[in-house]
CSV table of C-alpha atoms in Angstrom, one decimal:
chain,number,residue,atom,x,y,z
A,747,MET,CA,30.9,186.5,21.0
A,748,GLY,CA,32.5,187.0,24.4
A,749,SER,CA,33.8,190.4,23.2
A,750,ARG,CA,30.2,191.5,22.2
A,751,LYS,CA,28.8,190.5,25.6
A,752,SER,CA,31.6,192.4,27.4
A,753,ASN,CA,30.6,195.6,25.5
A,754,ALA,CA,26.9,195.2,26.3
A,755,GLY,CA,25.2,198.1,28.2
A,756,SER,CA,22.8,197.8,31.1
A,757,ALA,CA,19.2,196.7,30.2
A,758,ALA,CA,17.8,199.0,32.8
A,759,PRO,CA,17.5,202.2,30.7
A,760,ALA,CA,15.7,200.3,27.9
A,761,VAL,CA,13.3,198.6,30.3
A,762,LEU,CA,12.6,201.9,32.1
A,763,LEU,CA,11.9,203.7,28.8
A,764,ALA,CA,9.6,200.9,27.7
A,765,ILE,CA,7.7,201.1,31.0
A,766,VAL,CA,7.4,204.9,30.7
A,767,ILE,CA,5.9,204.6,27.2
A,768,LEU,CA,3.4,202.0,28.4
A,769,LEU,CA,2.4,204.2,31.4
A,770,LEU,CA,1.9,207.2,29.0
A,771,VAL,CA,-0.3,205.1,26.8
A,772,GLY,CA,-2.3,203.7,29.7
A,773,SER,CA,-2.9,207.2,31.2
A,774,THR,CA,-3.9,208.6,27.8
A,775,LEU,CA,-6.4,205.8,27.4
A,776,TYR,CA,-7.8,206.3,30.9
A,777,PHE,CA,-8.4,210.0,30.6
A,778,HIS,CA,-10.1,209.6,27.2
A,779,ILE,CA,-12.3,206.6,28.2
A,780,ALA,CA,-13.2,208.2,31.6
A,781,LYS,CA,-13.8,211.6,29.8
A,782,THR,CA,-12.2,213.4,32.7
A,783,TRP,CA,-11.9,216.6,30.6
A,784,TRP,CA,-14.6,216.5,27.9
A,785,PHE,CA,-16.9,218.7,26.0
A,786,PRO,CA,-20.3,220.0,27.3
A,787,PRO,CA,-23.2,218.1,25.8
A,788,ALA,CA,-24.3,219.2,22.3
A,789,ILE,CA,-27.6,221.0,22.0
A,790,THR,CA,-28.2,220.8,18.2
A,791,PRO,CA,-28.7,217.9,15.8
A,792,VAL,CA,-25.6,218.9,13.8
A,793,GLY,CA,-23.7,219.0,17.1
A,794,HIS,CA,-24.6,215.3,17.7
A,795,GLU,CA,-23.3,214.5,14.2
A,796,ILE,CA,-20.1,216.4,14.8
A,797,ASP,CA,-19.6,214.5,18.1
A,798,GLN,CA,-20.2,211.2,16.3
A,799,GLN,CA,-17.6,212.2,13.7
A,800,PHE,CA,-15.2,213.3,16.4
A,801,PHE,CA,-15.6,209.9,18.3
A,802,LEU,CA,-15.1,207.9,15.1
A,803,THR,CA,-11.9,209.9,14.3
A,804,LEU,CA,-10.7,209.5,17.9
A,805,VAL,CA,-11.2,205.7,17.8
A,806,VAL,CA,-9.4,205.3,14.5
A,807,THR,CA,-6.5,207.5,15.4
A,808,GLY,CA,-6.5,206.2,18.9
A,809,ILE,CA,-6.0,202.6,17.7
A,810,VAL,CA,-3.1,203.7,15.4
A,811,PHE,CA,-1.6,205.6,18.3
A,812,VAL,CA,-1.8,202.7,20.8
A,813,LEU,CA,-0.4,200.2,18.3
A,814,ALA,CA,2.4,202.5,17.3
A,815,GLN,CA,3.4,203.1,21.0
A,816,LEU,CA,3.2,199.5,21.9
A,817,ALA,CA,5.5,198.7,18.9
A,818,LEU,CA,7.8,201.4,20.0
A,819,ALA,CA,8.0,200.0,23.6
A,820,TRP,CA,8.6,196.5,22.3
A,821,MET,CA,11.4,197.7,19.9
A,822,VAL,CA,13.1,199.7,22.6
A,823,PHE,CA,13.2,196.6,24.8
A,824,LYS,CA,14.0,194.0,22.1
A,825,TYR,CA,16.7,196.0,20.3
A,826,ARG,CA,18.4,197.3,23.4
A,827,ASP,CA,22.2,197.3,23.6
A,828,HIS,CA,23.5,193.7,23.8
A,829,GLY,CA,26.9,194.6,22.6
A,830,GLN,CA,25.9,193.7,19.1
A,831,LYS,CA,27.0,195.5,15.9
A,832,ALA,CA,24.7,198.2,14.7
A,833,HIS,CA,23.3,197.9,11.1
A,834,PHE,CA,22.6,200.8,8.9
A,835,THR,CA,19.5,200.8,6.7
A,836,ARG,CA,18.2,203.2,4.1
A,837,GLY,CA,14.5,202.3,4.7
A,838,ASN,CA,12.0,200.1,3.0
A,839,HIS,CA,10.2,201.7,0.0
A,840,ALA,CA,7.4,199.1,0.0
A,841,LEU,CA,6.5,199.8,3.6
A,842,GLU,CA,6.7,203.5,3.1
A,843,VAL,CA,4.2,203.2,0.2
A,844,ILE,CA,1.9,201.0,2.3
A,845,TRP,CA,1.7,203.3,5.4
A,846,THR,CA,1.5,206.5,3.3
A,847,THR,CA,-1.4,205.1,1.2
A,848,ALA,CA,-3.1,203.8,4.4
A,849,THR,CA,-2.8,207.3,6.0
A,850,LEU,CA,-4.1,209.0,2.9
A,851,VAL,CA,-7.1,206.6,2.7
A,852,ILE,CA,-8.0,207.1,6.4
A,853,PHE,CA,-7.5,210.9,6.2
A,854,VAL,CA,-9.6,211.4,3.1
A,855,GLY,CA,-12.2,208.9,4.3
A,856,LEU,CA,-12.8,210.6,7.6
A,857,GLY,CA,-13.0,213.9,5.9
A,858,ALA,CA,-15.6,212.6,3.4
A,859,LEU,CA,-17.7,211.3,6.3
A,860,ALA,CA,-17.7,214.7,7.9
A,861,THR,CA,-18.9,216.6,4.9
A,862,HIS,CA,-22.6,216.1,5.7
A,863,ALA,CA,-22.4,217.7,9.1
A,864,TRP,CA,-20.4,220.7,7.7
A,865,GLY,CA,-22.7,221.1,4.7
A,866,GLN,CA,-25.8,221.2,7.0
A,867,VAL,CA,-24.7,224.4,8.5
A,868,HIS,CA,-23.7,226.2,5.3
A,869,PHE,CA,-25.5,224.7,2.3
A,870,SER,CA,-28.8,223.1,3.4
A,871,GLY,CA,-32.0,225.1,3.0
A,872,ILE,CA,-33.5,227.3,5.7
A,873,GLU,CA,-37.0,226.8,7.0
A,874,PRO,CA,-39.4,229.7,6.1
A,875,ASN,CA,-40.3,230.4,9.7
A,876,ALA,CA,-36.7,230.7,10.8
A,877,VAL,CA,-35.8,233.5,13.3
A,878,GLN,CA,-33.3,235.9,11.6
A,879,VAL,CA,-30.7,237.6,13.7
A,880,GLU,CA,-27.9,239.8,12.6
A,881,VAL,CA,-24.7,239.3,14.7
A,882,THR,CA,-22.1,242.1,14.7
A,883,GLY,CA,-18.7,241.8,16.2
A,884,VAL,CA,-16.7,244.9,17.1
A,885,GLN,CA,-13.8,245.2,19.6
A,886,PHE,CA,-14.8,243.9,22.1
A,887,THR,CA,-18.5,243.3,22.1
A,888,TRP,CA,-21.2,241.3,20.3
A,889,THR,CA,-24.4,243.1,19.2
A,890,PHE,CA,-27.5,241.3,18.0
A,891,ARG,CA,-30.3,242.8,15.8
A,892,TYR,CA,-33.8,241.5,15.1
A,893,PRO,CA,-35.9,242.8,12.2
A,894,GLY,CA,-38.9,243.6,14.4
A,895,PRO,CA,-42.6,243.3,13.5
A,896,ASP,CA,-42.1,244.3,9.9
A,897,GLY,CA,-39.7,241.5,9.3
A,898,LYS,CA,-37.2,243.8,7.6
A,899,PHE,CA,-33.8,245.0,8.7
A,900,GLY,CA,-33.3,248.7,8.5
A,901,LYS,CA,-30.5,250.3,6.5
A,902,ILE,CA,-27.1,250.8,8.1
A,903,VAL,CA,-25.0,253.9,7.5
A,904,PRO,CA,-21.4,253.5,8.7
A,905,ALA,CA,-21.1,257.2,9.3
A,906,ASP,CA,-23.9,257.0,11.9
A,907,ILE,CA,-22.1,254.4,14.0
A,908,ASP,CA,-21.9,255.9,17.5
A,909,ALA,CA,-22.2,253.8,20.6
A,910,SER,CA,-22.3,257.0,22.8
A,911,VAL,CA,-25.7,257.9,21.4
A,912,GLU,CA,-27.0,254.3,21.5
A,913,ASN,CA,-26.5,253.6,17.8
A,914,PRO,CA,-23.6,251.1,17.8
A,915,LEU,CA,-24.7,249.6,14.5
A,916,GLY,CA,-25.2,252.9,12.6
A,917,LEU,CA,-29.0,252.5,11.9
A,918,ASP,CA,-30.3,255.0,9.5
A,919,PRO,CA,-32.8,257.2,11.4
A,920,ASN,CA,-34.5,258.1,8.1
A,921,ASP,CA,-35.2,254.5,7.1
A,922,PRO,CA,-38.7,253.5,8.4
A,923,ALA,CA,-37.7,249.8,8.2
A,924,GLY,CA,-35.2,250.4,10.9
A,925,LYS,CA,-37.6,252.0,13.4
A,926,ASP,CA,-38.7,248.7,14.9
A,927,ASP,CA,-35.4,246.9,14.8
A,928,ILE,CA,-34.5,245.3,18.1
A,929,VAL,CA,-30.9,245.8,19.1
A,930,VAL,CA,-29.6,243.9,22.2
A,931,SER,CA,-26.3,242.8,23.7
A,932,ASP,CA,-27.3,239.2,24.3
A,933,LEU,CA,-28.8,236.6,21.9
A,934,TYR,CA,-32.3,235.4,22.5
A,935,VAL,CA,-33.6,232.4,20.5
A,936,PRO,CA,-36.6,230.0,20.8
A,937,VAL,CA,-36.0,226.3,21.4
A,938,ASP,CA,-36.9,223.8,18.6
A,939,ARG,CA,-37.1,226.4,15.9
A,940,GLU,CA,-34.7,227.2,13.0
A,941,ILE,CA,-32.3,230.1,13.7
A,942,GLU,CA,-30.5,232.0,11.0
A,943,LEU,CA,-27.5,234.1,12.1
A,944,MET,CA,-26.0,236.7,9.6
A,945,ILE,CA,-22.6,237.3,11.0
A,946,ARG,CA,-20.6,240.5,10.2
A,947,SER,CA,-17.8,242.6,11.7
A,948,GLN,CA,-17.3,246.3,12.0
A,949,ASP,CA,-13.5,246.3,12.4
A,950,VAL,CA,-11.3,243.2,12.5
A,951,ILE,CA,-11.8,239.5,12.2
A,952,HIS,CA,-13.7,238.0,15.1
A,953,SER,CA,-15.1,234.5,15.5
A,954,PHE,CA,-18.6,233.6,16.8
A,955,PHE,CA,-18.4,230.5,19.0
A,956,VAL,CA,-20.7,228.6,21.3
A,957,ARG,CA,-19.3,225.3,22.6
A,958,GLU,CA,-22.7,223.6,23.0
A,959,LEU,CA,-23.7,224.4,19.4
A,960,ARG,CA,-20.4,222.9,18.0
A,961,ILE,CA,-20.5,225.8,15.6
A,962,LYS,CA,-17.7,228.4,15.1
A,963,GLN,CA,-17.9,231.0,12.3
A,964,ASP,CA,-15.5,233.9,11.6
A,965,SER,CA,-17.0,237.4,11.2
A,966,VAL,CA,-15.1,239.2,8.5
A,967,PRO,CA,-15.3,243.0,7.7
A,968,GLY,CA,-17.1,243.6,4.4
A,969,LEU,CA,-18.9,240.2,4.5
A,970,ILE,CA,-22.2,238.9,5.8
A,971,ILE,CA,-21.8,235.2,6.5
A,972,PRO,CA,-25.1,233.2,7.2
A,973,ILE,CA,-25.2,230.1,9.3
A,974,HIS,CA,-28.3,228.3,10.7
A,975,PHE,CA,-29.1,225.7,13.3
A,976,ARG,CA,-31.9,224.4,15.6
A,977,VAL,CA,-31.4,224.3,19.4
A,978,GLU,CA,-32.9,221.3,21.3
A,979,LYS,CA,-32.6,222.5,24.9
A,980,THR,CA,-33.4,225.6,26.8
A,981,GLY,CA,-30.7,227.3,28.9
A,982,ASP,CA,-28.0,230.0,28.9
A,983,TYR,CA,-24.9,229.4,26.9
A,984,GLU,CA,-21.8,231.5,26.6
A,985,ILE,CA,-20.9,233.2,23.3
A,986,THR,CA,-17.2,233.9,23.0
A,987,CYS,CA,-14.9,235.3,20.3
A,988,ASN,CA,-12.6,232.5,19.2
A,989,GLN,CA,-10.2,234.7,17.2
A,990,LEU,CA,-7.5,236.8,18.9
A,991,CYS,CA,-8.9,240.3,18.0
A,992,GLY,CA,-6.9,242.7,20.2
A,993,LEU,CA,-5.9,243.5,23.8
A,994,GLY,CA,-9.5,243.2,25.1
A,995,HIS,CA,-10.2,239.9,23.3
A,996,TYR,CA,-10.4,238.0,26.6
A,997,HIS,CA,-13.6,239.7,27.8
A,998,MET,CA,-15.4,239.7,24.4
A,999,HIS,CA,-18.4,237.5,25.2
A,1000,ALA,CA,-22.2,237.5,25.5
A,1001,ILE,CA,-24.9,235.0,26.5
A,1002,MET,CA,-27.2,233.0,24.2
A,1003,HIS,CA,-30.5,232.6,26.0
A,1004,VAL,CA,-32.6,229.7,24.6
A,1005,LEU,CA,-36.2,230.2,25.6
A,1006,SER,CA,-39.4,228.3,25.2
A,1007,GLU,CA,-41.6,229.5,22.3
A,1008,ALA,CA,-43.9,231.3,24.8
A,1009,ASP,CA,-41.1,233.0,26.7
A,1010,PHE,CA,-39.5,234.1,23.4
A,1011,ASP,CA,-42.7,235.6,22.2
A,1012,GLN,CA,-43.1,237.4,25.5
A,1013,TRP,CA,-39.5,238.7,25.3
A,1014,GLU,CA,-40.1,239.9,21.7
A,1015,ARG,CA,-43.3,241.7,22.6
A,1016,LYS,CA,-41.5,243.5,25.5
A,1017,GLN,CA,-38.7,244.7,23.2
A,1018,GLU,CA,-41.2,245.9,20.6
A,1019,ALA,CA,-43.1,247.8,23.3
A,1020,GLN,CA,-39.9,249.5,24.4
A,1021,ASN,CA,-39.1,250.5,20.8
A,1022,ALA,CA,-42.6,252.0,20.4
A,1023,GLN,CA,-42.1,254.3,23.4
């Protein structure tokens, strides 16, 4: 017994490490509870659902994290070097089955709860009066096209794509349906009305992302991917590319202008008048 005590190390390192762990846990809790660095407010119903799901996931995983770190700090202190003999263990199969099963249940359960929010964007029906906008990503700009008064998008001919002659999308000049198409570099949408975006790419994979929508969708060459949403608040919101798409990726962005219904109608009439000239 006397020999063990004479071989015991200092308790200071174990105490110091336990304190550091507790300080890290405390600071982590503070920044999350105070929301020092947090998301901007959501502006869509699905955005609120995603935030609720995120908060639920954060609380569940946060409880596990705090309990695990407190247990670690306690074990560091309790099982510090007393000069005792170290014991080798091959683990405990029963405990491994229990925590693996618990992790699986929590992971699958949280994922199942999130399916409604995800499905709303991709699989729910679109209202008949939805505003349709085609979104095209190309290194390193976004371009937005509206069907115009006839409600039909004109035909696109890839061979006619030429930004230098103001035809960045390759609209077929012989297609009457394309004569009234509105092509702009920013996205304009009305508030409190269904919006359907048809997202495509001319070159590489890009990713349409607006933080406040809580929606991110890749644009893939050869595919037209629809998403839809309803915005609850007017304002200007930045659209970015969330997929590294080349050297100029950092400046690939546009603005989503959310207007009142009257302002959107006025903007649309102005664009139609310019097309008619």
